[in-house]
Structure formats: C-alpha cells, structure tokens
JSON list of C-alpha atoms and ligand atoms in Angstrom, two decimals:
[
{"chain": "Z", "resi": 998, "resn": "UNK", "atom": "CA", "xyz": [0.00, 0.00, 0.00]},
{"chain": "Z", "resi": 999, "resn": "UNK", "atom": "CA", "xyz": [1.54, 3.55, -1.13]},
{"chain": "Z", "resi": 1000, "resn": "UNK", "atom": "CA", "xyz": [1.09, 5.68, 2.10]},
{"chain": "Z", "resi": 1001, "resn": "UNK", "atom": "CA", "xyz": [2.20, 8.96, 0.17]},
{"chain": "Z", "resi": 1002, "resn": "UNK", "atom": "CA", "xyz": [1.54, 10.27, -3.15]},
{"chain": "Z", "resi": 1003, "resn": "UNK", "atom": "CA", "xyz": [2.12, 14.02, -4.59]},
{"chain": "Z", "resi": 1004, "resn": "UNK", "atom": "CA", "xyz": [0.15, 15.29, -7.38]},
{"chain": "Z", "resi": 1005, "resn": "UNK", "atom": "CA", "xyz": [3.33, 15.70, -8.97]},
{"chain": "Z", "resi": 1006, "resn": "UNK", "atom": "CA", "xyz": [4.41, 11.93, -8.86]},
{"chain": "Z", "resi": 1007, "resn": "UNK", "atom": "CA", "xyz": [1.22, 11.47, -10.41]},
{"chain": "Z", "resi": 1008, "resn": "UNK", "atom": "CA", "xyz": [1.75, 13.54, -13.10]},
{"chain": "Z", "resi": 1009, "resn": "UNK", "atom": "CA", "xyz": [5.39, 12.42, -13.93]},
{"chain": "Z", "resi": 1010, "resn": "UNK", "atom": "CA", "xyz": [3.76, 9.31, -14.14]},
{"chain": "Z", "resi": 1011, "resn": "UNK", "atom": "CA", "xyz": [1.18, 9.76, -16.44]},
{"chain": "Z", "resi": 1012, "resn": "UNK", "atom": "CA", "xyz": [3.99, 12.05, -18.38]},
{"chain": "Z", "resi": 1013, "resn": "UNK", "atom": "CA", "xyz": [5.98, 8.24, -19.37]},
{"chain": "Z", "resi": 1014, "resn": "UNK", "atom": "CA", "xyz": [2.52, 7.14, -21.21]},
{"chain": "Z", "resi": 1015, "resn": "UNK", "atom": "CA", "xyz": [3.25, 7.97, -25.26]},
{"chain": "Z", "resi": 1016, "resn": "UNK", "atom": "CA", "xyz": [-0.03, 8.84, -27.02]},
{"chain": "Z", "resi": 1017, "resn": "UNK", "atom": "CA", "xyz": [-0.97, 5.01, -28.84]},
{"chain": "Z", "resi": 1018, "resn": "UNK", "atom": "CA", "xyz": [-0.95, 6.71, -31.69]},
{"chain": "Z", "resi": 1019, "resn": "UNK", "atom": "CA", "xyz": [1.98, 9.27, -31.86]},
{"chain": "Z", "resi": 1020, "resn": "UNK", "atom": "CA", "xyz": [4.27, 7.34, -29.62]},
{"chain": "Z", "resi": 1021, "resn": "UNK", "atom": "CA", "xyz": [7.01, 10.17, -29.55]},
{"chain": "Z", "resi": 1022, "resn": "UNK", "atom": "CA", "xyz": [4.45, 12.36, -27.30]},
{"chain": "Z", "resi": 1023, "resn": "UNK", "atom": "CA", "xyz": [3.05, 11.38, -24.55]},
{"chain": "Z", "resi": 1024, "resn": "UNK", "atom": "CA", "xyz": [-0.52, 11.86, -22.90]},
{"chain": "Z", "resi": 1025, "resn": "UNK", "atom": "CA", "xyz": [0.41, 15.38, -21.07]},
{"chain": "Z", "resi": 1026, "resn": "UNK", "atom": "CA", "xyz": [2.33, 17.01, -23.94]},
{"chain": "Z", "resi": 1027, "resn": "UNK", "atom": "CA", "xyz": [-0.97, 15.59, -25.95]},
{"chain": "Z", "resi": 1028, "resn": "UNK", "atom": "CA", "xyz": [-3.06, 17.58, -23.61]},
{"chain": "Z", "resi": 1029, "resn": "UNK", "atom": "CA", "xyz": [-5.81, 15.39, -23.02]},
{"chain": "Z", "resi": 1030, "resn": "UNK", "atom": "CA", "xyz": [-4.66, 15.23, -19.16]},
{"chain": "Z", "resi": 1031, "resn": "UNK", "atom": "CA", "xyz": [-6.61, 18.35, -17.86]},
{"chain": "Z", "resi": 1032, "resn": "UNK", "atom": "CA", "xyz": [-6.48, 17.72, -13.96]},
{"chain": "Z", "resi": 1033, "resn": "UNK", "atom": "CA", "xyz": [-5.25, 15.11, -10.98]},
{"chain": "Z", "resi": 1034, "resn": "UNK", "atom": "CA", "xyz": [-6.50, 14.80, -7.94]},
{"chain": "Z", "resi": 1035, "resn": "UNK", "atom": "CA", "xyz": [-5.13, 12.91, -4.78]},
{"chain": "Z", "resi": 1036, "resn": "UNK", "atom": "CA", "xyz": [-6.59, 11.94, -1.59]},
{"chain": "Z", "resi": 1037, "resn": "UNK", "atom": "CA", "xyz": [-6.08, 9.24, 0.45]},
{"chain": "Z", "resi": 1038, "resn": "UNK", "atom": "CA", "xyz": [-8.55, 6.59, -0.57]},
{"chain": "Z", "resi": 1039, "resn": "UNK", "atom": "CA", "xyz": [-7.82, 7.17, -4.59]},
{"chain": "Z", "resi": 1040, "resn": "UNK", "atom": "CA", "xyz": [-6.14, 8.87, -7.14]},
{"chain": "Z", "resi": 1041, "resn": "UNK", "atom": "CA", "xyz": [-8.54, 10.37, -10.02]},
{"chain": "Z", "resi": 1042, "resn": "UNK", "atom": "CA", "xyz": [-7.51, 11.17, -13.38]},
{"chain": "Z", "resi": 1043, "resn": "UNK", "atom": "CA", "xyz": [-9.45, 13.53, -15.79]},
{"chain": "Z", "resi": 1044, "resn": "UNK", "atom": "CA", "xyz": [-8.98, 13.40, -19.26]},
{"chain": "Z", "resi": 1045, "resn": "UNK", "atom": "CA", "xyz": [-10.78, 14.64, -22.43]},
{"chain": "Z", "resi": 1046, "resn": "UNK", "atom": "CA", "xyz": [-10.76, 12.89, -25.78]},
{"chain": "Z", "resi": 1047, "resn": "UNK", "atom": "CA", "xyz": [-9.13, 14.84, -28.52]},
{"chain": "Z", "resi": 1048, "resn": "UNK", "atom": "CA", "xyz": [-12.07, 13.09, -30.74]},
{"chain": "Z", "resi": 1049, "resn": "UNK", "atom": "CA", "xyz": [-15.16, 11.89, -30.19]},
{"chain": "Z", "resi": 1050, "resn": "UNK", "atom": "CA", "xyz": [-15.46, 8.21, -30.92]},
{"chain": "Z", "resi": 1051, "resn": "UNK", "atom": "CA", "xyz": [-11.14, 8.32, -31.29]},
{"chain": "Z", "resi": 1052, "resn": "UNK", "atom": "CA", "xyz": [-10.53, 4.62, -30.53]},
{"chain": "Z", "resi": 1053, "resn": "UNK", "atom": "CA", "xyz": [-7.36, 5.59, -28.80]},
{"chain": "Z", "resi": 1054, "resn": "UNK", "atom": "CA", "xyz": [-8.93, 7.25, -25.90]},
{"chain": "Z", "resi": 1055, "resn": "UNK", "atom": "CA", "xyz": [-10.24, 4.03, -24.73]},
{"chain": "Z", "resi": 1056, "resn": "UNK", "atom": "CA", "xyz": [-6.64, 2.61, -25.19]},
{"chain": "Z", "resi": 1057, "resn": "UNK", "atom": "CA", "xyz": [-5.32, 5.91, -22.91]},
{"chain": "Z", "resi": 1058, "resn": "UNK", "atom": "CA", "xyz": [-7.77, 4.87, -20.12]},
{"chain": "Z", "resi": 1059, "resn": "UNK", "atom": "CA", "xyz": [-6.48, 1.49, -20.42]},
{"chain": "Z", "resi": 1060, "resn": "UNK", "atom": "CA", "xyz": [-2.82, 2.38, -20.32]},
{"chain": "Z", "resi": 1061, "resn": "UNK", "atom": "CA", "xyz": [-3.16, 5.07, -17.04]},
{"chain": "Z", "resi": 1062, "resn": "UNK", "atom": "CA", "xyz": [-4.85, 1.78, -15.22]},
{"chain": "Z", "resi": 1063, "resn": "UNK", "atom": "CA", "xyz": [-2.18, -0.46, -16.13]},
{"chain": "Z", "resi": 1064, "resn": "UNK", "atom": "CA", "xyz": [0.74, 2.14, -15.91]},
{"chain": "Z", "resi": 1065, "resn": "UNK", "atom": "CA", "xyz": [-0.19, 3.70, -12.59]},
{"chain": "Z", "resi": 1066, "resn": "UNK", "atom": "CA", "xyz": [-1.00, -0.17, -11.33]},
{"chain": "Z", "resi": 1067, "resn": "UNK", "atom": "CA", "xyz": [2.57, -1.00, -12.10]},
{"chain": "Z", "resi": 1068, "resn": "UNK", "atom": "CA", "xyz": [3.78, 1.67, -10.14]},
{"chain": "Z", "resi": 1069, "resn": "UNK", "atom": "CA", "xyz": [1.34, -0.15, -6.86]},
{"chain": "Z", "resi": 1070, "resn": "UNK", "atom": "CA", "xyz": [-1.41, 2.93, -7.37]},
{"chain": "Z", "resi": 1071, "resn": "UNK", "atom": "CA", "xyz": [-4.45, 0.39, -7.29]},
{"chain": "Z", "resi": 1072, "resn": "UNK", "atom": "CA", "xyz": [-7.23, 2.79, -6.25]},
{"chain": "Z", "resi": 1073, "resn": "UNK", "atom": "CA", "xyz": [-7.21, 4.46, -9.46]},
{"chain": "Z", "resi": 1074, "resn": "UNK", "atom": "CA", "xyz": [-10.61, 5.88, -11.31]},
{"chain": "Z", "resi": 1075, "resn": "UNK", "atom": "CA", "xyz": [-10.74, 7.70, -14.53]},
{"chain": "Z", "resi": 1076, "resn": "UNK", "atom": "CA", "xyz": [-12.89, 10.34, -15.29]},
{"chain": "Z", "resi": 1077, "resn": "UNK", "atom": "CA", "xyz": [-13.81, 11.76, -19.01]},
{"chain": "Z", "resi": 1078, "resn": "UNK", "atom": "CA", "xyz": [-15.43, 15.10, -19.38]},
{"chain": "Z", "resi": 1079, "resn": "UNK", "atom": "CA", "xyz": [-16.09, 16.65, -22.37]},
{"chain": "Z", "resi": 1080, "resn": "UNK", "atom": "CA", "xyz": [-16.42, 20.33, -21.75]},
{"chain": "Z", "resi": 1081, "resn": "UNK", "atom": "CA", "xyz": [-14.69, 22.20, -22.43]},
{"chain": "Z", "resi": 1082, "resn": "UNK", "atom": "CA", "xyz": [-13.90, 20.08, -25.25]},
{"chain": "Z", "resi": 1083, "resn": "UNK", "atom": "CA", "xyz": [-10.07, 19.58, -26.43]},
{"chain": "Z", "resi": 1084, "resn": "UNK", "atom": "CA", "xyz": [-8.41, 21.69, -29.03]},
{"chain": "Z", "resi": 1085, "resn": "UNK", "atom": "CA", "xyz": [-4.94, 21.08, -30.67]},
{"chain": "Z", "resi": 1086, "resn": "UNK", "atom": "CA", "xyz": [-3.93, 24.41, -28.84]},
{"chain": "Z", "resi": 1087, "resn": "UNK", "atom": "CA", "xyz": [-3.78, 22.12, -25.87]},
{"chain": "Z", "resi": 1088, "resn": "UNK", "atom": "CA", "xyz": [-1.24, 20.49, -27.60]},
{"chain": "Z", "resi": 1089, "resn": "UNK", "atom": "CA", "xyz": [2.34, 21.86, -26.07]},
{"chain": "Z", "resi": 1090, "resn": "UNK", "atom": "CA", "xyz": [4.75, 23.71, -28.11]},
{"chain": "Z", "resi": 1091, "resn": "UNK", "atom": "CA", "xyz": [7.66, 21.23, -27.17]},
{"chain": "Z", "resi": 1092, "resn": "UNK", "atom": "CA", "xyz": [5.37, 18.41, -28.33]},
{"chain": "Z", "resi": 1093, "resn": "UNK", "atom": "CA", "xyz": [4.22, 20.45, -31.65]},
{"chain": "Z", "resi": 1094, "resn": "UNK", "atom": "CA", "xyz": [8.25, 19.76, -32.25]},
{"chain": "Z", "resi": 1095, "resn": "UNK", "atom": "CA", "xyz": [8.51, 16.60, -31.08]},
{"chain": "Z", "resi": 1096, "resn": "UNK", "atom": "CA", "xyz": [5.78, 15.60, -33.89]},
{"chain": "Z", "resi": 1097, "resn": "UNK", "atom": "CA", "xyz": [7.22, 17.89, -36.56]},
{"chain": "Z", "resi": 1098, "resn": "UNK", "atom": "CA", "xyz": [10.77, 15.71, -36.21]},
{"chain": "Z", "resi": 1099, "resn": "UNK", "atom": "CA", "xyz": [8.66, 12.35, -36.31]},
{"chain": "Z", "resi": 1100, "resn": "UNK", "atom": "CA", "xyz": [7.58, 13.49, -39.60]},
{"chain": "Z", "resi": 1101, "resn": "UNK", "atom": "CA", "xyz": [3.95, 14.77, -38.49]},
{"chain": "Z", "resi": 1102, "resn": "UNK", "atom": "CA", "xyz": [2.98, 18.29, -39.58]},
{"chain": "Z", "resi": 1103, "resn": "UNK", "atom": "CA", "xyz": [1.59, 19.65, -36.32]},
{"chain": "Z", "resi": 1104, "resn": "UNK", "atom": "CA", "xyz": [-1.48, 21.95, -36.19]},
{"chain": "Z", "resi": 1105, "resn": "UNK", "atom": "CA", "xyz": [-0.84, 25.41, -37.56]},
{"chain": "Z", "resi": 1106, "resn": "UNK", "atom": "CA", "xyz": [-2.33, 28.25, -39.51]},
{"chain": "Z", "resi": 1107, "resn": "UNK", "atom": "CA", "xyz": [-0.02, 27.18, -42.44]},
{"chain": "Z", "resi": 1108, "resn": "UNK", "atom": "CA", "xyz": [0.51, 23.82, -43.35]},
{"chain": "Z", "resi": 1109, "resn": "UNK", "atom": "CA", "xyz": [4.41, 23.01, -43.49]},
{"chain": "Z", "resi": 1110, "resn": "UNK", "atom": "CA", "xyz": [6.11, 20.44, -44.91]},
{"chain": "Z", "resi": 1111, "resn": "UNK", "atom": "CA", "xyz": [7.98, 18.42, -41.70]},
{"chain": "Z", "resi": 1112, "resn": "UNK", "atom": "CA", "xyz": [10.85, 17.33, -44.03]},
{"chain": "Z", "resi": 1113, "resn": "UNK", "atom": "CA", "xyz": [12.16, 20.99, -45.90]},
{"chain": "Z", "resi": 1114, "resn": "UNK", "atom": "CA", "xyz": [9.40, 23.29, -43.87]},
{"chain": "Z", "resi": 1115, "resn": "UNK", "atom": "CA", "xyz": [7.93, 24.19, -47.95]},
{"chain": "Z", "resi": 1116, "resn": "UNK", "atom": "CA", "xyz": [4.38, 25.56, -47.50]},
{"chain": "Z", "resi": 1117, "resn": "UNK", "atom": "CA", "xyz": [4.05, 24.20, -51.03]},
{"chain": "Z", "resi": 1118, "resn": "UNK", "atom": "CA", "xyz": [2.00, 21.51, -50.06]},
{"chain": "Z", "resi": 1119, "resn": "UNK", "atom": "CA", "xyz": [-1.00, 19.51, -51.38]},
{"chain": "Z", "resi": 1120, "resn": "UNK", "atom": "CA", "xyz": [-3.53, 17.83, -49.47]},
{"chain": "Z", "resi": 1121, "resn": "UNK", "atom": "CA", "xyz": [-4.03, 14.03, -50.98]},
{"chain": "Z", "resi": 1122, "resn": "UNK", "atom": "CA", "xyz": [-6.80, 12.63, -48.32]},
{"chain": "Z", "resi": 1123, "resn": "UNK", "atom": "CA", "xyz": [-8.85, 14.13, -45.51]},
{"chain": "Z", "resi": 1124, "resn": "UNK", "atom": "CA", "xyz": [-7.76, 10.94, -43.93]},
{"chain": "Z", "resi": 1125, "resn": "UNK", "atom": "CA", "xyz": [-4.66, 9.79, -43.28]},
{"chain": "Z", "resi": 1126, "resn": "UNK", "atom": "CA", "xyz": [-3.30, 6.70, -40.64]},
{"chain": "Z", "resi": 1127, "resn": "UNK", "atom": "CA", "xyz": [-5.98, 8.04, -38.16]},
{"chain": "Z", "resi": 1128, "resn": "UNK", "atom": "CA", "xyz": [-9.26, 9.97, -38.48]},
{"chain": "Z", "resi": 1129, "resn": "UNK", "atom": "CA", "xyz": [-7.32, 12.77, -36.82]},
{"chain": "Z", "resi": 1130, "resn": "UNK", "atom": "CA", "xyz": [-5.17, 13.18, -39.10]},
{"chain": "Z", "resi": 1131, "resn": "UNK", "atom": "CA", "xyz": [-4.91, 14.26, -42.98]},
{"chain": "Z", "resi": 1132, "resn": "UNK", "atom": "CA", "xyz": [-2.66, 13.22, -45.53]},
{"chain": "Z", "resi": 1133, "resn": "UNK", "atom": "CA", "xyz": [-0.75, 15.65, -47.87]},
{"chain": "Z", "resi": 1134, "resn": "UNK", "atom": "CA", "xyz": [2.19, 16.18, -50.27]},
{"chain": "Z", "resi": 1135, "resn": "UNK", "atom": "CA", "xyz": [5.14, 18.42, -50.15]},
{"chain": "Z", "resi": 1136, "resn": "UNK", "atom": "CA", "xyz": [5.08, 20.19, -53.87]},
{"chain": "Z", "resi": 1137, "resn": "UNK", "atom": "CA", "xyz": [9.06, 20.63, -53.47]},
{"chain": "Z", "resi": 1138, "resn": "UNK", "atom": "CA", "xyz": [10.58, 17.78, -51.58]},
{"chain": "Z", "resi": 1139, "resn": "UNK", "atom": "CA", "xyz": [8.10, 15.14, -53.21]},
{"chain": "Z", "resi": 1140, "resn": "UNK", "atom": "CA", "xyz": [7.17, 13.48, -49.53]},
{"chain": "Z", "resi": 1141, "resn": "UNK", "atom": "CA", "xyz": [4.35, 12.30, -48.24]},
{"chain": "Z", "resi": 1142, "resn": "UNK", "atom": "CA", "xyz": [2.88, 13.38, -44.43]},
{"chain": "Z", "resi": 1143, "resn": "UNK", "atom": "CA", "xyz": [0.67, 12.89, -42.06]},
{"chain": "Z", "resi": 1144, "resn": "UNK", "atom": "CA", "xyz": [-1.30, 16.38, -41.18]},
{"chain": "Z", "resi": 1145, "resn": "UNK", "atom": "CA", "xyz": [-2.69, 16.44, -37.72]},
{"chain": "Z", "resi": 1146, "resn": "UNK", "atom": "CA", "xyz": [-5.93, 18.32, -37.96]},
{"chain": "Z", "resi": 1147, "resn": "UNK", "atom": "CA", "xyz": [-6.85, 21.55, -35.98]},
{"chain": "Z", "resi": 1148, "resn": "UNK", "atom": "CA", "xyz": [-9.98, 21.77, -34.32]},
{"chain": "S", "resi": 2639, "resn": "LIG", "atom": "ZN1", "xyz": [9.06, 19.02, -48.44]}
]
C-alpha cells in the first residue's frame, strides 16, 4: 500500500505514457490530461478525448490503469469530461516539435512540410493513418505526411 503520493508523482507518471498513436508524445504534452486529484482513498484522473469516438482514448484509459497499477497505485478511477472540449492548442509547443521531427505536420495556420518546412504543399486525403489526421504532399521535396488536424 503507497502511504504517500504528490500530485506531482502522479503527473510524472502519467507524463511516461506515449499517445498510442503518436508514440514520440506522450498523454500530457498531448493535452488530453486536464487535472489530478489525490486523496487518500484514490487517485482520479481527468482526461478529455481529442475526438469523439477516437478509438485511442479508450486505449489511454487502459494504459493510465495499467501504468499507474505497475507503479502499486491500485485505487485508481478515470474520469472523461467533455467540456470544455479539447483543441490542438492544448497540444504543447515542445510536443508540436517533437511531432514535426517524427515526420507529423503539427497543427498550424499554415501547413508546413515536416521534411524541408515548404508551405508548397498539397492535401491528398482528408484521412490519413488516423481519423485525426490528414494526408498531404510536399510540392518541393516530393514526400508524403501525415497532417494532424486543428480543431
Ligand atoms: Zn518538403
């Protein structure tokens, strides 16, 4: 039984789950972490989906059980709210990077290419890997990319 547990253990915690989709972020820089709360019969966790219906949230919930269970937090309970409801500004700027080097476009006003940063860029499908994310050509460079949508 843990006798002691700070928010902030909690939260550096939930910080080593990646996003199932985009491992090289994880669930914080995502944004879909909005608040912890510790007492001393359980720790909550409240998250919002980035998408309705995104088949990875239920995979998030799954993965703060089993994550936080491995570290001996049993009495864990997850709560989803949807208001207010998550936009890619909750997305952090270090993460925006992070997905920019793994070849994602991040959310912006102008669509850059991740490869040679050329706004010359084509959109090929609203739909790319994942319903959240679009798939378009760089003009210049020729590549292909995953776009991840604002909303
Ligand atoms: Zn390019």
């Amino acid at each position: 039984m843990v006798t002691f547990l700070s928010k902030d253990q909690i939260w550096n915690y939930l910080s080593e789950i990646p996003d199932p989709e985009i491992p090289a972020i994880n669930i914080i820089e995502l944004g879909v972490v909005r608040d912890v709360k510790v007492d001393d019969a359980q720790v909550e966790v409240i998250i919002t989906p980035t998408y309705s219906g995104c088949p990875a949230m239920k995979m998030i919930e799954d993965n703060i059980y089993l994550h936080l269970k491995s570290k001996n937090i049993d009495n864990v309970k997850v709560t989803t709210i949807l208001s207010p409801a998550w936009t890619t500004d909750w997305i952090t700027e270090e993460a925006k990077e992070k997905l920019n080097k793994y070849g994602i476009a991040p959310p912006q006003k102008e669509i850059a290419c991740p490869q040679c940063a050329s706004q010359n860029v084509e959109c090929i499908s609203q739909f790319g890997s994942t319903p959240c994310k679009a798939q378009y050509r760089c003009k210049d460079c020729r590549e292909p990319f995953d776009y991840f949508k604002c909303h």
